[in-house]
Short mmCIF file of C-alpha atoms in Angstrom, two decimals:
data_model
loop_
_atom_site.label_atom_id
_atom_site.label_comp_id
_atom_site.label_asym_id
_atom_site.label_seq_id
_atom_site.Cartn_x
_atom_site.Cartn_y
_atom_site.Cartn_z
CA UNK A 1 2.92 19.13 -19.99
CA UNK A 2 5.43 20.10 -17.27
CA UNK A 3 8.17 17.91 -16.39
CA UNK A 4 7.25 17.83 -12.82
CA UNK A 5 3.34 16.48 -14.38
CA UNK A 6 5.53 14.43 -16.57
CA UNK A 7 7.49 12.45 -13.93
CA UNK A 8 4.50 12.59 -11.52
CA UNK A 9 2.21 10.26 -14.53
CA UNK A 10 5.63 8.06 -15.16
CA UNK A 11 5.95 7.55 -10.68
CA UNK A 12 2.10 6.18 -11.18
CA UNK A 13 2.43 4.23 -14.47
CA UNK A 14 5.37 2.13 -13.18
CA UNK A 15 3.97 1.74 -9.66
CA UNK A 16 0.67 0.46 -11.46
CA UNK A 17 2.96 -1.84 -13.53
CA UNK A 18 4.42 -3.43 -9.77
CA UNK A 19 1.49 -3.69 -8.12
CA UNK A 20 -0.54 -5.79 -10.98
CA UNK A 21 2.51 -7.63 -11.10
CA UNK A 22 3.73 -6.75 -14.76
CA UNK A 23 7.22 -5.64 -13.31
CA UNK A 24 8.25 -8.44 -10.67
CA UNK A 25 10.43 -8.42 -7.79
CA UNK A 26 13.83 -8.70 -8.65
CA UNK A 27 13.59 -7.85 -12.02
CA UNK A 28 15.97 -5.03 -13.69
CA UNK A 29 13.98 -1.87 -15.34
CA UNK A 30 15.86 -1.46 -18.45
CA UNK A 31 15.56 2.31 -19.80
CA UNK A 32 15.20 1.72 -23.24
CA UNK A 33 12.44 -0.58 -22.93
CA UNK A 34 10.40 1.60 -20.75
CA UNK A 35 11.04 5.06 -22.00
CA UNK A 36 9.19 3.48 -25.78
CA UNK A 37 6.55 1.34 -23.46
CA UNK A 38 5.76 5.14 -21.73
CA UNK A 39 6.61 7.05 -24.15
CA UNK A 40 8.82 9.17 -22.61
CA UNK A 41 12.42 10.52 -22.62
CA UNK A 42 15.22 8.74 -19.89
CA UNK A 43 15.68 11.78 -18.17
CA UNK A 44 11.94 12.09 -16.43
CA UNK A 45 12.26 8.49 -16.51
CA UNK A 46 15.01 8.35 -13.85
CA UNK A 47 14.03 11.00 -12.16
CA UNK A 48 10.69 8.86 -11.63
CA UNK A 49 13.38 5.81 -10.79
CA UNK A 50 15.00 7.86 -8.21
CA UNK A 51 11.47 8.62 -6.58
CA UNK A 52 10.07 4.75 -6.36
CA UNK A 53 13.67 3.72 -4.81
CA UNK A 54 12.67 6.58 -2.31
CA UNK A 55 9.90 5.26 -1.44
CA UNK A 56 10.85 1.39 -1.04
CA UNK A 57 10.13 0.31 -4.47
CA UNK A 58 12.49 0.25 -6.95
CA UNK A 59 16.64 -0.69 -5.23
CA UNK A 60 19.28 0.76 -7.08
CA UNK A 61 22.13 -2.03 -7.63
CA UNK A 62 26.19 -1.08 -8.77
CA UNK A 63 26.27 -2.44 -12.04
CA UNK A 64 22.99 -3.17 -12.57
CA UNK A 65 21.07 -0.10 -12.60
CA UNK A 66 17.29 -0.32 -11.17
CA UNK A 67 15.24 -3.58 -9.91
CA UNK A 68 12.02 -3.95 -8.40
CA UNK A 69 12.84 -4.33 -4.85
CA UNK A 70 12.49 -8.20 -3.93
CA UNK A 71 11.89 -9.12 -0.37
CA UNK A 72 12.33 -12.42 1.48
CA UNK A 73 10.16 -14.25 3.66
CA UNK A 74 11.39 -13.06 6.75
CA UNK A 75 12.43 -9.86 5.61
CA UNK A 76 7.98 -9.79 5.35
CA UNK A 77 7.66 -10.95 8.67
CA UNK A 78 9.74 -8.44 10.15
CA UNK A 79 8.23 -5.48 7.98
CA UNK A 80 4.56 -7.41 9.46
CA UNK A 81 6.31 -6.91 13.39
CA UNK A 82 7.12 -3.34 12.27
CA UNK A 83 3.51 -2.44 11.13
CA UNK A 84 1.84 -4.47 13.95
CA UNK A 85 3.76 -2.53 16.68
CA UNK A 86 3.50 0.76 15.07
CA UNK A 87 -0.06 0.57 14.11
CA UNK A 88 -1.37 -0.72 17.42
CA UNK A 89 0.56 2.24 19.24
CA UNK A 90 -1.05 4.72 16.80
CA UNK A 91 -4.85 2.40 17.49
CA UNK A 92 -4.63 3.37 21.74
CA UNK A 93 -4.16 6.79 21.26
CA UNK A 94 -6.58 7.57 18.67
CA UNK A 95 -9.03 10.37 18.99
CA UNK A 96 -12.65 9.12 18.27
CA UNK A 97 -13.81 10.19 15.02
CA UNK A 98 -17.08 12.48 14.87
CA UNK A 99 -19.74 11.77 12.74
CA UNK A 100 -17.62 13.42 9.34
CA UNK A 101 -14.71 11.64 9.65
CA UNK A 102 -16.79 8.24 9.85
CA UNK A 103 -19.17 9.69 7.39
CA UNK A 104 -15.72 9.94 5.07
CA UNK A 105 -14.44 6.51 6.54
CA UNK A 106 -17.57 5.03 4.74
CA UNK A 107 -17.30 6.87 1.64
CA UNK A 108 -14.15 5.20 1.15
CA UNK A 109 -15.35 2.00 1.92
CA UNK A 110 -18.06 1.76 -0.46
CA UNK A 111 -16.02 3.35 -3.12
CA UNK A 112 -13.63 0.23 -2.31
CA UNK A 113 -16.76 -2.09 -2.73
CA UNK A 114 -17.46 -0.59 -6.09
CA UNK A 115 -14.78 -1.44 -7.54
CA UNK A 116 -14.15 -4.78 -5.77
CA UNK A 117 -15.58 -6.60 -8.85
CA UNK A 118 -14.04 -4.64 -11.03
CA UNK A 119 -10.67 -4.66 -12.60
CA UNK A 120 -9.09 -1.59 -11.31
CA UNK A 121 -7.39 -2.57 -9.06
CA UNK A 122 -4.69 -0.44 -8.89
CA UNK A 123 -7.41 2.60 -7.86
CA UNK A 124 -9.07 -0.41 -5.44
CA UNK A 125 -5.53 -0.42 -3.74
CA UNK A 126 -5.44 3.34 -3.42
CA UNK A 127 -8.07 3.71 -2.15
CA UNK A 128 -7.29 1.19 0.73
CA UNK A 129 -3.88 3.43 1.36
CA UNK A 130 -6.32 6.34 1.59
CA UNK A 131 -8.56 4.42 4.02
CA UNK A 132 -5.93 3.36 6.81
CA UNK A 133 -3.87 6.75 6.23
CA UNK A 134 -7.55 8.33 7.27
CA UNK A 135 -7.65 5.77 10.73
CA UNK A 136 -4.20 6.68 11.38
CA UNK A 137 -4.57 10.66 11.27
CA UNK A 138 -7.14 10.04 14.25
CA UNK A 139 -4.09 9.27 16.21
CA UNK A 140 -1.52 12.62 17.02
CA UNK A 141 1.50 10.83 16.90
CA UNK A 142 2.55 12.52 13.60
CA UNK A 143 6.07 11.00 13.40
CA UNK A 144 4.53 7.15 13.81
CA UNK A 145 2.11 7.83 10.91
CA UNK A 146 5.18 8.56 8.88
CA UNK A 147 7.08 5.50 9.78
CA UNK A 148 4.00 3.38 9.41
CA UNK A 149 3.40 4.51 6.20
CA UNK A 150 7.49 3.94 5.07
CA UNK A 151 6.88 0.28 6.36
CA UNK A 152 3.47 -0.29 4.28
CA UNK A 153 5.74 1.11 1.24
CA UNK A 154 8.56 -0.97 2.03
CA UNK A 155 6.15 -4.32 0.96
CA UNK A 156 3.17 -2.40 -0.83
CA UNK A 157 4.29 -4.86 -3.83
CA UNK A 158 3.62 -8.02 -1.69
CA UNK A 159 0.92 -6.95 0.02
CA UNK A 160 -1.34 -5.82 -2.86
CA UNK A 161 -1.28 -9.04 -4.17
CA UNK A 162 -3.85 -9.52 -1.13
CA UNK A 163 -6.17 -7.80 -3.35
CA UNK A 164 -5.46 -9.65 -6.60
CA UNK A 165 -9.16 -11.57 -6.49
CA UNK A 166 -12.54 -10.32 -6.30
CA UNK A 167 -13.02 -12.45 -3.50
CA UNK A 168 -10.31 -11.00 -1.26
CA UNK A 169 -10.86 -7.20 -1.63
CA UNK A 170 -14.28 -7.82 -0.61
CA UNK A 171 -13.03 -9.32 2.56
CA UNK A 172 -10.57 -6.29 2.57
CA UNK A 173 -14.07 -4.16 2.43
CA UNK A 174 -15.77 -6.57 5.32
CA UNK A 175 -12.65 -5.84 7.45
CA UNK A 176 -12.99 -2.26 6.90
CA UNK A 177 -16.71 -2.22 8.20
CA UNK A 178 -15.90 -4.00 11.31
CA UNK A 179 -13.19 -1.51 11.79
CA UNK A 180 -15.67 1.40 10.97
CA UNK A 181 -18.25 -0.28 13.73
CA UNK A 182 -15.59 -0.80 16.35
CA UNK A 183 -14.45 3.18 15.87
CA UNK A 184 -18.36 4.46 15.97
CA UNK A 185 -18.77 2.09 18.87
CA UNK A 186 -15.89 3.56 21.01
CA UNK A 187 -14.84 0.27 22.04
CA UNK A 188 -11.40 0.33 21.94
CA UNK A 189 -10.29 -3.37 22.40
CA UNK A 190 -12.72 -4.19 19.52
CA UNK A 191 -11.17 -1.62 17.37
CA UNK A 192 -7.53 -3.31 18.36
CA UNK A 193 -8.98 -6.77 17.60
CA UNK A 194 -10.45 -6.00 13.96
CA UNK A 195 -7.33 -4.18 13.21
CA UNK A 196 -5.32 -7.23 13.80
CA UNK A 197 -7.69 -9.29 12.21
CA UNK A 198 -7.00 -7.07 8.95
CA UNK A 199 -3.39 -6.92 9.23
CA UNK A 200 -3.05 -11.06 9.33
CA UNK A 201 -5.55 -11.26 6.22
CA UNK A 202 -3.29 -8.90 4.68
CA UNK A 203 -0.33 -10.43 5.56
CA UNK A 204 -1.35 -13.82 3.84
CA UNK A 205 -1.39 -12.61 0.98
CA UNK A 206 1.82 -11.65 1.12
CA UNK A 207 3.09 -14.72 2.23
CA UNK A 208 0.75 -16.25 -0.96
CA UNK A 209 2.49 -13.62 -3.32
CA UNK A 210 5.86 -15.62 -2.07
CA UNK A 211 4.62 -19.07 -3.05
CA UNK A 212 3.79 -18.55 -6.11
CA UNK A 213 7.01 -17.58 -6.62
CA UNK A 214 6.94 -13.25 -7.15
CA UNK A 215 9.36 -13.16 -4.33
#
């Protein structure tokens, strides 16, 4: 195995490991531990460290080493203005998918509700990234999509915990059809309106993930 493979498989264990909640907010990664949990040596180890804090997950403290980034209530609500703004700017100047990228939007979706009564999650929640990224790409404000998906990373923690029931990811997969209808239907204010219905179901269970104490 390469060491690029290596740190790649380490990056998706330990993000698995934060999103099902086995590595909580606030709580210092301690090498030793996790090198014998993975099985792996320190150095691909950090190097998978340095990656996550890249991307939002992992903060890097003096003194302390690595922690699973922790974020307070209203430091949610502002990342929630962030993706609301962004993503409805991206929404109004989307190009109207043809019948393959629906066809693909679909796809996605039922793969979702397969495995909404399943336990993998983790593969559930990727495959929700995968869904929005493929609604956003319709838009051809390149630099937006970036920054909307830095702002999804900066609370992907939080906000998976929306999907930590059966029940809720197949809301998350009701949502998704609506949004699929509105986009075949052209109708753009009912596209805006099913969007933001999504993003405030998401957003609670966030705000749930704080009062039961992971933040």
């Amino acid at each position: 195995m390469s060491t690029r493979v290596g740190t790649e498989r380490i990056i998706a264990e330990l993000r698995r490991l934060i999103l099902l909640g086995e590595l909580l907010p606030g709580e210092q990664l301690r090498q030793e531990q996790l090198s014998q949990r993975l099985g792996v040596s320190r150095v691909p180890l950090r190097e998978a460290f340095l990656v996550l804090a890249n991307q939002g997950l992992l903060v890097h403290r003096p003194n302390q080493g690595f922690v699973v980034a922790k974020r307070t209530a209203f430091e949610l609500a502002q990342l929630h203005t962030l993706h609301t703004l962004l993503e409805t700017e991206l929404n109004s100047t989307i190009h109207w998918p043809d019948a393959q990228a629906l066809a693909h939007l679909r796809e996605l979706n039922a793969s979702m509700a397969q495995k909404a009564g399943t336990d993998e999650v983790v593969e559930f929640i990727d495959l929700n990234h995968e869904f929005h990224r493929s609604v956003w790409k319709l838009s051809p404000q390149n630099i937006l999509i970036a920054e909307v998906e830095r702002v999804w990373a900066l609370s992907d923690a939080y906000f998976a915990s929306n999907y930590a029931s059966t029940e809720r990811r197949r809301y998350a997969v009701e949502h998704h059809a609506a949004i699929i209808e509105a986009l075949e239907a052209r109708d753009l204010p009912l596209f805006q309106k099913v969007s933001a219905q999504h993003r405030d179901d998401t957003r609670g269970g966030a705000d749930a993930a704080l009062a039961r104490g992971r933040g």
